[in-house]
Every structure is written in structure tokens, then in C-alpha cells.
């Protein structure tokens, strides 16, 4: 199914502007490096790239509290936030800093996810790597997320009259705010694979949200073989059982080996396979970015993901102009001795052999048993 659909890349030049100050884990090149690498490799042909529109305040108010929208707009304009607003809305903190352009940037990521949903409804596989701010709450910033663009992609799909929509979150952190946003909406099923014990601490295996959420908290060192097991035995069959009309996938690159804020051990190839399998489940598909704090692994993952979705061939080694893009990246959180030479000259990881640990097999069994019990009771 996915083979027939052309892909569309939604981006914006706004992501080249400095953001998050200097000390924040997101103050690294991200979307712009993906665009640059894709362009250097000839992967953004005429008609494939589209500039993101910006969501207006009336649109933002469909999910976000108008008082919060106004607070972020005014704080951004004045460059100041008072203690009451900081406490009430979580902005101007170390976690969610105030920086010039934050309001436009966050509104643009919402507009991009809405546009991605429209492109998906029109038959394109829509890739919006600036999206995936899955922790944003109706009335407050949370976990580096000011607004919640995945919620808006899902709302756009529901507005089109779709009755069955799946959300799959493959970021290293639980997709808490998306799950909660649709807890009372029988049209949306959510799935999240995330590292156990990480912030925000939600998403236990026993957490089924409003009854349509599946949470798979996985141990440190989560491997390719383990991802394949949970996708093939749990996520894909359970999502397919709902016969989704559309799917939204959040692809935080913090799930990769080498991320400084998580301890999963996935290769980008395993994640590309997982995302492609999700895309194939539904006639309309939106693929979003998410977290990710190692600019080399992020740029390789999301560029290669675009190549897979858009059917561009990935070379074994990169030509000099493409290498130059990876060589000029920098990141204080990644120690030089942890740098892998292949991060500078390839896109695809060479997956290491991996095994499935008993705890991950048990997580699968427990999740399937819980679903069967729920179905028997229904
Ligand atoms: Zn994350």
C-alpha cells in the first residue's frame, strides 16, 4: 500500500533560527540538518517539499487553553515571564525556556502537523520532522514541548470524518499528553513504546488510558530484535485489528543507540522498518519527529526515514558534500570518545545481532493477555 503513495516533506526555514538558548538539550541542529542532508543527496525533488503554514490562535485554542496561548504569546513578545505565569503555565523554566521566536516556532510545528494530516488525507505519506511535541498539555508547556502538534494532526484526521485513527509513539519517552488528550474519544487508539523509568514516569504496562491505549515500557538497552518482537506481536496486530483509516507515528530519535538522554540501543534501520510497517496499516499516514538529542544519529535517522518513505536509494557511504553536513554538527552532550566514525560518513546503521530478553517477552505476553481479558469482558 505504501509503495503506491507519493511522500511529502513538510518543513520550514524557521527551524534554522537559534532556539532554546544555549544550555538546553534541544539547542542543537535538528530539522535543518535533515533538510540539508536530504538536499545534498538529491532526496528533495520538485514537489516533494512543502513549507509549513503557521497555526493561528483560534486553531491553537481547539486544544490549548486561551489563557496559556496568550501567556506564551505575551511572554515571547516581551521577553519576560512573571513567577505566576511560570508556575501556572510551565514557561520560562530550565525545561521549557522562553527564547525569541518560541511562539512562532511552536505555532509553526502545529501548522505543519495539520498540513501533514491534510496531505495524508490527499493520499501522500506525510513526513513532518519538526512535529512530535507529544508532552504539550492543554494549559502548560511540558517536557520541552510548548504546544502538542500530534494532537492537532489527529484532530484534523477526525475532522475529515474518520472514525478509526491509530497513534503510535516510538519516542524514548511516553506519549503521555497525546494519550490523555484522546482518553475519552473512542475513535483514537494509542500505542507507546518507551524506556521504563524515564521522565515523565507514566505509561506503565497496566495503564490502558481510557481503555484504548497500549503502553510498552521497555528496559534499558532495548534492542532491534526486541523492537521487532513488540511490533510484530503487539503493536501491528492490535493496531490492525482496529482497521485504522489513518495512522500518526511519532519517531523521536532518542530511541536510537547513542542518545544522551535515553539508554535504548536501537539501530535506525530497525526503526525505519517499524515506521514503514505502521504506515502500511492505513490509507492515510502522518510521520512526525519527536525528541532526540544526538544531532548525528537524529540527522541520519530522519533523513534515511524520509528516503525510505519517498523511495530514494540510500548509498552505503556518503559523498563529500553530505559528509560535510554531518561533520559540522556539534553537541556538548555527546563526548568525543563516544562518537562513532560511521556517524560522519553513512546514513544507515549496520545493525548488531541482538536477542530478546525474557523481560521483553514477558511484557508482550502480559500485554496480549490483558487485551484478551478486556475483549472477553467486553
Ligand atoms: Zn523523547
CSV table of C-alpha atoms and ligand atoms in Angstrom, one decimal:
chain,number,residue,atom,x,y,z
A,1,UNK,CA,0.0,0.0,0.0
A,2,UNK,CA,2.7,2.4,1.0
A,3,UNK,CA,4.6,1.7,-2.2
A,4,UNK,CA,1.9,3.4,-4.3
A,5,UNK,CA,1.7,6.6,-2.3
A,6,UNK,CA,4.0,9.6,-3.0
A,7,UNK,CA,5.6,11.2,0.0
A,8,UNK,CA,5.6,14.8,1.1
A,9,UNK,CA,8.1,16.5,3.4
A,10,UNK,CA,6.7,19.4,5.5
A,11,UNK,CA,9.4,21.7,6.8
A,12,UNK,CA,10.1,25.4,7.4
A,13,UNK,CA,13.1,27.7,7.5
A,14,UNK,CA,12.1,28.9,11.0
A,15,UNK,CA,13.9,25.8,12.3
A,16,UNK,CA,17.2,27.3,11.3
A,17,UNK,CA,16.8,30.1,13.8
A,18,UNK,CA,18.6,29.7,17.2
A,19,UNK,CA,16.2,28.3,19.8
A,20,UNK,CA,16.1,27.1,23.4
A,21,UNK,CA,19.0,29.3,24.5
A,22,UNK,CA,22.5,27.8,24.9
A,23,UNK,CA,22.3,25.1,27.6
A,24,UNK,CA,19.2,23.2,26.5
A,25,UNK,CA,19.4,19.7,25.0
A,26,UNK,CA,17.3,20.9,22.1
A,27,UNK,CA,19.7,23.8,21.3
A,28,UNK,CA,21.3,21.6,18.5
A,29,UNK,CA,20.8,21.5,14.7
A,30,UNK,CA,17.9,19.1,14.0
A,31,UNK,CA,15.3,19.6,11.3
A,32,UNK,CA,17.6,22.0,9.3
A,33,UNK,CA,20.3,19.3,9.1
A,34,UNK,CA,17.8,16.8,7.9
A,35,UNK,CA,16.7,19.1,5.1
A,36,UNK,CA,20.3,19.9,4.2
A,37,UNK,CA,21.3,16.3,4.1
A,38,UNK,CA,18.3,15.3,2.1
A,39,UNK,CA,19.0,18.1,-0.4
A,40,UNK,CA,22.7,17.2,-0.6
A,41,UNK,CA,21.7,13.6,-1.5
A,42,UNK,CA,19.1,14.7,-4.1
A,43,UNK,CA,16.2,13.4,-1.9
A,44,UNK,CA,14.0,16.5,-2.1
A,45,UNK,CA,12.8,16.7,-5.6
A,46,UNK,CA,10.5,19.3,-7.0
A,47,UNK,CA,7.1,19.0,-5.4
A,48,UNK,CA,8.3,16.9,-2.5
A,49,UNK,CA,9.0,19.7,-0.1
A,50,UNK,CA,6.3,22.0,1.3
A,51,UNK,CA,6.7,24.9,3.7
A,52,UNK,CA,4.7,24.6,6.8
A,53,UNK,CA,1.9,27.1,7.5
A,54,UNK,CA,1.6,28.6,11.0
A,55,UNK,CA,-1.4,27.7,13.1
A,56,UNK,CA,-3.4,30.8,14.2
A,57,UNK,CA,-4.6,31.3,17.8
A,58,UNK,CA,-8.1,30.3,17.0
A,59,UNK,CA,-6.8,27.0,15.8
A,60,UNK,CA,-4.5,26.5,18.7
A,61,UNK,CA,-7.5,27.1,21.0
A,62,UNK,CA,-9.0,23.8,19.8
A,63,UNK,CA,-6.8,22.0,22.2
A,64,UNK,CA,-4.9,24.7,24.2
A,65,UNK,CA,-6.3,27.0,26.9
A,66,UNK,CA,-6.7,30.5,25.5
A,67,UNK,CA,-5.0,31.9,28.7
A,68,UNK,CA,-2.0,29.7,28.1
A,69,UNK,CA,-1.8,30.7,24.4
A,70,UNK,CA,-2.0,34.4,25.4
A,71,UNK,CA,0.6,33.9,28.2
A,72,UNK,CA,3.1,32.3,25.8
A,73,UNK,CA,2.4,34.9,23.1
A,74,UNK,CA,2.9,37.8,25.5
A,75,UNK,CA,6.0,36.3,27.2
A,76,UNK,CA,7.6,35.8,23.8
A,77,UNK,CA,6.8,39.3,22.8
A,78,UNK,CA,8.1,40.9,26.0
A,79,UNK,CA,10.9,38.5,26.6
A,80,UNK,CA,9.8,38.2,30.2
A,81,UNK,CA,7.7,35.9,32.3
A,82,UNK,CA,6.5,36.5,35.8
A,83,UNK,CA,6.6,34.0,38.6
A,84,UNK,CA,2.8,33.4,38.5
A,85,UNK,CA,2.8,32.6,34.8
A,86,UNK,CA,5.9,30.4,35.1
A,87,UNK,CA,4.2,28.4,37.8
A,88,UNK,CA,0.8,28.3,36.1
A,89,UNK,CA,2.0,27.5,32.5
A,90,UNK,CA,5.4,26.0,32.9
A,91,UNK,CA,7.2,28.5,30.6
A,92,UNK,CA,10.4,30.4,31.3
A,93,UNK,CA,11.8,27.4,33.2
A,94,UNK,CA,15.0,25.4,32.5
A,95,UNK,CA,12.9,22.7,31.0
A,96,UNK,CA,10.7,25.0,28.8
A,97,UNK,CA,12.7,28.2,28.4
A,98,UNK,CA,11.5,31.4,26.9
A,99,UNK,CA,13.5,32.3,23.8
A,100,UNK,CA,13.0,34.7,20.9
A,101,UNK,CA,10.6,33.3,18.4
A,102,UNK,CA,9.3,30.5,20.6
A,103,UNK,CA,5.6,31.3,19.9
A,104,UNK,CA,6.1,31.4,16.1
A,105,UNK,CA,8.2,28.2,16.2
A,106,UNK,CA,5.7,26.3,18.3
A,107,UNK,CA,2.7,27.5,16.2
A,108,UNK,CA,4.5,26.5,13.0
A,109,UNK,CA,5.0,23.0,14.3
A,110,UNK,CA,1.3,22.8,14.9
A,111,UNK,CA,0.5,24.2,11.5
A,112,UNK,CA,2.9,21.7,9.9
A,113,UNK,CA,1.2,18.7,11.6
A,114,UNK,CA,-2.2,19.9,10.5
A,115,UNK,CA,-0.9,20.3,6.9
A,116,UNK,CA,0.7,16.9,7.1
A,117,UNK,CA,-2.7,15.4,8.1
A,118,UNK,CA,-4.3,17.2,5.1
A,119,UNK,CA,-1.6,15.8,2.8
A,120,UNK,CA,-2.1,12.3,4.3
A,121,UNK,CA,-5.9,12.6,3.6
A,122,UNK,CA,-5.0,13.5,0.0
A,123,UNK,CA,-3.1,10.3,-0.4
A,124,UNK,CA,0.5,11.3,0.4
A,125,UNK,CA,2.7,9.8,3.1
A,126,UNK,CA,3.3,13.0,5.0
A,127,UNK,CA,6.6,13.5,6.9
A,128,UNK,CA,6.9,16.4,9.3
A,129,UNK,CA,10.1,16.0,11.3
A,130,UNK,CA,9.5,19.2,13.3
A,131,UNK,CA,6.4,17.6,14.8
A,132,UNK,CA,6.2,15.2,17.6
A,133,UNK,CA,5.9,17.5,20.6
A,134,UNK,CA,3.9,14.9,22.4
A,135,UNK,CA,4.2,16.2,26.0
A,136,UNK,CA,2.5,19.6,25.4
A,137,UNK,CA,-0.5,20.0,27.8
A,138,UNK,CA,-3.7,22.0,27.2
A,139,UNK,CA,-2.7,24.7,29.6
A,140,UNK,CA,1.1,24.3,30.0
A,141,UNK,CA,4.4,23.5,28.5
A,142,UNK,CA,5.9,20.2,29.5
A,143,UNK,CA,9.0,18.2,28.6
A,144,UNK,CA,10.4,20.7,26.1
A,145,UNK,CA,7.0,20.9,24.3
A,146,UNK,CA,5.0,24.1,24.2
A,147,UNK,CA,2.1,23.0,22.1
A,148,UNK,CA,1.1,19.5,21.2
A,149,UNK,CA,1.2,19.2,17.4
A,150,UNK,CA,0.4,15.4,17.2
A,151,UNK,CA,-2.9,16.2,18.8
A,152,UNK,CA,-3.7,18.6,16.0
A,153,UNK,CA,-2.7,16.1,13.3
A,154,UNK,CA,-5.2,13.6,14.9
A,155,UNK,CA,-7.9,16.3,15.2
A,156,UNK,CA,-7.5,17.1,11.5
A,157,UNK,CA,-8.0,13.5,10.6
A,158,UNK,CA,-11.0,13.2,12.8
A,159,UNK,CA,-12.5,16.4,11.4
A,160,UNK,CA,-12.4,14.7,8.0
A,161,UNK,CA,-14.9,12.2,9.3
A,162,UNK,CA,-12.5,9.3,10.1
A,163,UNK,CA,-13.8,7.0,12.8
A,164,UNK,CA,-10.7,4.9,13.4
A,165,UNK,CA,-7.3,6.5,13.9
A,166,UNK,CA,-4.2,5.0,15.4
A,167,UNK,CA,-1.4,6.8,17.1
A,168,UNK,CA,1.9,5.0,17.5
A,169,UNK,CA,4.7,6.7,19.6
A,170,UNK,CA,8.2,5.3,19.2
A,171,UNK,CA,10.0,8.1,21.1
A,172,UNK,CA,12.0,7.0,24.1
A,173,UNK,CA,9.6,8.8,26.4
A,174,UNK,CA,5.9,8.0,27.0
A,175,UNK,CA,3.5,9.9,24.7
A,176,UNK,CA,1.6,11.0,27.8
A,177,UNK,CA,-0.2,14.1,26.6
A,178,UNK,CA,-1.4,12.6,23.4
A,179,UNK,CA,-2.8,9.5,25.2
A,180,UNK,CA,-4.6,11.8,27.7
A,181,UNK,CA,-6.0,14.1,25.0
A,182,UNK,CA,-7.9,11.3,23.5
A,183,UNK,CA,-8.7,9.2,26.6
A,184,UNK,CA,-12.4,9.8,26.1
A,185,UNK,CA,-12.5,9.6,22.3
A,186,UNK,CA,-13.5,6.1,21.1
A,187,UNK,CA,-12.1,6.9,17.6
A,188,UNK,CA,-8.5,7.1,18.7
A,189,UNK,CA,-6.2,4.2,19.9
A,190,UNK,CA,-2.8,5.0,21.2
A,191,UNK,CA,0.3,2.8,21.4
A,192,UNK,CA,3.6,3.9,23.1
A,193,UNK,CA,6.9,2.0,23.3
A,194,UNK,CA,9.2,3.9,25.7
A,195,UNK,CA,12.0,3.4,28.1
A,196,UNK,CA,10.8,2.3,31.6
A,197,UNK,CA,11.8,4.6,34.4
A,198,UNK,CA,12.3,7.7,32.2
A,199,UNK,CA,10.5,11.0,32.7
A,200,UNK,CA,7.5,11.6,32.8
A,201,UNK,CA,7.2,8.3,34.7
A,202,UNK,CA,3.8,7.4,33.2
A,203,UNK,CA,2.9,4.7,30.7
A,204,UNK,CA,3.1,1.6,32.8
A,205,UNK,CA,2.1,-1.6,31.1
A,206,UNK,CA,-1.1,-1.6,33.2
A,207,UNK,CA,-2.0,1.9,32.0
A,208,UNK,CA,-4.7,1.5,29.3
A,209,UNK,CA,-5.8,5.1,29.4
A,210,UNK,CA,-9.4,5.3,28.5
A,211,UNK,CA,-9.4,1.6,27.5
A,212,UNK,CA,-7.8,2.1,24.1
A,213,UNK,CA,-4.2,2.7,25.0
A,214,UNK,CA,-1.4,0.2,24.9
A,215,UNK,CA,1.8,1.0,26.8
A,216,UNK,CA,5.0,-0.9,26.5
A,217,UNK,CA,7.7,0.3,28.9
A,218,UNK,CA,10.9,-1.4,27.9
A,219,UNK,CA,14.2,-1.9,29.7
A,220,UNK,CA,17.5,0.0,29.1
A,221,UNK,CA,19.4,-1.4,26.1
A,222,UNK,CA,16.1,-2.1,24.2
A,223,UNK,CA,17.4,-3.9,21.0
A,224,UNK,CA,16.4,-4.3,17.4
A,225,UNK,CA,15.2,-7.9,18.0
A,226,UNK,CA,13.1,-6.7,20.9
A,227,UNK,CA,11.5,-3.9,18.9
A,228,UNK,CA,10.7,-6.3,16.1
A,229,UNK,CA,9.0,-8.6,18.6
A,230,UNK,CA,6.8,-5.9,20.1
A,231,UNK,CA,5.9,-4.5,16.7
A,232,UNK,CA,5.2,-7.9,15.1
A,233,UNK,CA,3.4,-9.4,18.1
A,234,UNK,CA,1.7,-6.5,19.8
A,235,UNK,CA,1.6,-3.1,18.1
A,236,UNK,CA,1.0,-4.0,14.5
A,237,UNK,CA,-1.6,-6.8,15.1
A,238,UNK,CA,-3.5,-4.8,17.7
A,239,UNK,CA,-3.5,-1.6,15.6
A,240,UNK,CA,-4.5,-3.6,12.5
A,241,UNK,CA,-7.4,-5.2,14.5
A,242,UNK,CA,-8.9,-1.7,14.7
A,243,UNK,CA,-8.7,-1.4,10.9
A,244,UNK,CA,-7.4,2.2,11.1
A,245,UNK,CA,-8.4,4.7,8.4
A,246,UNK,CA,-5.4,6.8,9.4
A,247,UNK,CA,-2.2,6.5,11.5
A,248,UNK,CA,0.1,9.0,13.1
A,249,UNK,CA,3.6,7.9,14.1
A,250,UNK,CA,5.9,9.9,16.4
A,251,UNK,CA,9.5,9.0,15.8
A,252,UNK,CA,11.7,10.6,18.4
A,253,UNK,CA,15.3,9.8,17.7
A,254,UNK,CA,16.1,9.5,21.4
A,255,UNK,CA,15.1,5.8,20.9
A,256,UNK,CA,18.4,5.3,19.0
A,257,UNK,CA,21.6,4.0,20.4
A,258,UNK,CA,23.9,6.9,21.3
A,259,UNK,CA,21.3,9.3,22.5
A,260,UNK,CA,22.5,11.3,25.6
A,261,UNK,CA,19.1,11.5,27.3
A,262,UNK,CA,18.0,7.8,26.9
A,263,UNK,CA,19.5,4.4,27.0
A,264,UNK,CA,17.8,2.4,24.3
A,265,UNK,CA,20.0,0.6,21.8
A,266,UNK,CA,18.1,0.6,18.5
A,267,UNK,CA,19.5,1.0,15.0
A,268,UNK,CA,17.9,3.4,12.6
A,269,UNK,CA,17.2,0.5,10.2
A,270,UNK,CA,15.0,-1.3,12.8
A,271,UNK,CA,13.1,1.9,13.4
A,272,UNK,CA,12.7,2.6,9.6
A,273,UNK,CA,11.2,-0.9,9.3
A,274,UNK,CA,8.9,-0.3,12.2
A,275,UNK,CA,7.6,3.1,10.9
A,276,UNK,CA,7.1,1.6,7.4
A,277,UNK,CA,5.1,-1.2,8.8
A,278,UNK,CA,2.9,1.3,10.7
A,279,UNK,CA,2.5,3.4,7.5
A,280,UNK,CA,1.3,0.3,5.6
A,281,UNK,CA,-1.5,-0.3,8.1
A,282,UNK,CA,-3.7,2.7,7.0
A,283,UNK,CA,-4.5,4.5,3.8
A,284,UNK,CA,-3.6,7.9,5.4
A,285,UNK,CA,-0.3,8.2,7.3
A,286,UNK,CA,1.5,11.0,9.1
A,287,UNK,CA,5.0,10.6,10.3
A,288,UNK,CA,6.3,13.0,12.9
A,289,UNK,CA,9.7,13.7,14.5
A,290,UNK,CA,9.9,14.0,18.3
A,291,UNK,CA,12.7,14.1,20.8
A,292,UNK,CA,16.3,13.3,20.0
A,293,UNK,CA,19.4,14.9,21.4
A,294,UNK,CA,22.3,13.5,19.4
A,295,UNK,CA,22.4,15.6,16.2
A,296,UNK,CA,24.3,12.9,14.2
A,297,UNK,CA,22.0,10.0,15.0
A,298,UNK,CA,19.0,12.2,14.6
A,299,UNK,CA,20.0,13.6,11.2
A,300,UNK,CA,20.8,10.1,9.9
A,301,UNK,CA,17.6,8.6,11.2
A,302,UNK,CA,15.2,11.1,10.0
A,303,UNK,CA,17.0,11.7,6.6
A,304,UNK,CA,17.0,8.0,6.0
A,305,UNK,CA,13.4,7.7,7.1
A,306,UNK,CA,12.4,10.2,4.5
A,307,UNK,CA,14.4,8.3,1.9
A,308,UNK,CA,12.6,5.1,2.8
A,309,UNK,CA,9.2,6.8,2.7
A,310,UNK,CA,9.9,8.6,-0.5
A,311,UNK,CA,11.7,5.6,-2.2
A,312,UNK,CA,15.1,7.3,-2.6
A,313,UNK,CA,18.1,4.9,-2.6
A,314,UNK,CA,20.3,5.2,0.4
A,315,UNK,CA,24.0,5.0,-0.5
A,316,UNK,CA,26.4,2.8,1.6
A,317,UNK,CA,28.8,5.7,2.1
A,318,UNK,CA,28.1,9.4,1.7
A,319,UNK,CA,29.6,11.8,-0.9
A,320,UNK,CA,31.8,14.6,0.4
A,321,UNK,CA,29.1,17.4,0.4
A,322,UNK,CA,26.8,15.2,2.5
A,323,UNK,CA,29.6,14.3,4.9
A,324,UNK,CA,30.3,18.0,5.4
A,325,UNK,CA,26.8,18.4,6.8
A,326,UNK,CA,27.4,15.7,9.5
A,327,UNK,CA,30.9,16.9,10.2
A,328,UNK,CA,29.8,20.5,11.0
A,329,UNK,CA,27.4,19.3,13.7
A,330,UNK,CA,28.3,19.8,17.3
A,331,UNK,CA,26.8,18.7,20.6
A,332,UNK,CA,28.0,19.3,24.2
A,333,UNK,CA,26.1,16.3,25.5
A,334,UNK,CA,27.9,13.7,23.3
A,335,UNK,CA,31.5,13.0,24.5
A,336,UNK,CA,34.1,12.9,21.7
A,337,UNK,CA,35.2,9.4,22.8
A,338,UNK,CA,31.6,8.2,22.3
A,339,UNK,CA,31.5,9.4,18.7
A,340,UNK,CA,31.2,6.7,16.1
A,341,UNK,CA,33.1,7.2,12.8
A,342,UNK,CA,30.1,5.9,10.8
A,343,UNK,CA,28.0,8.8,12.1
A,344,UNK,CA,30.0,11.1,9.8
A,345,UNK,CA,30.1,9.0,6.6
A,346,UNK,CA,26.9,6.8,6.4
A,347,UNK,CA,23.2,7.1,6.8
A,348,UNK,CA,22.1,3.5,7.6
A,349,UNK,CA,23.4,1.8,10.8
A,350,UNK,CA,24.8,-1.6,10.5
A,351,UNK,CA,22.5,-3.4,12.9
A,352,UNK,CA,24.3,-5.6,15.5
A,353,UNK,CA,22.9,-9.1,16.3
A,354,UNK,CA,20.6,-8.9,19.2
A,355,UNK,CA,18.4,-11.2,21.3
A,356,UNK,CA,15.1,-10.8,23.0
A,357,UNK,CA,15.4,-10.7,26.8
A,358,UNK,CA,12.9,-12.6,29.0
A,359,UNK,CA,11.5,-9.4,30.4
A,360,UNK,CA,10.5,-8.1,27.0
A,361,UNK,CA,8.9,-11.4,26.0
A,362,UNK,CA,7.0,-11.3,29.3
A,363,UNK,CA,5.9,-7.7,28.5
A,364,UNK,CA,4.5,-9.0,25.3
A,365,UNK,CA,2.7,-11.9,26.9
A,366,UNK,CA,1.3,-9.7,29.7
A,367,UNK,CA,0.0,-7.1,27.2
A,368,UNK,CA,-1.7,-9.7,25.0
A,369,UNK,CA,-3.2,-11.5,27.9
A,370,UNK,CA,-4.6,-8.1,29.2
A,371,UNK,CA,-6.1,-7.4,25.8
A,372,UNK,CA,-7.7,-10.8,25.6
A,373,UNK,CA,-9.2,-10.4,29.1
A,374,UNK,CA,-10.6,-7.0,28.1
A,375,UNK,CA,-12.1,-8.4,24.9
A,376,UNK,CA,-13.7,-11.3,26.8
A,377,UNK,CA,-15.2,-8.9,29.3
A,378,UNK,CA,-16.5,-6.5,26.6
B,1,LIG,ZN1,11.7,11.7,24.0
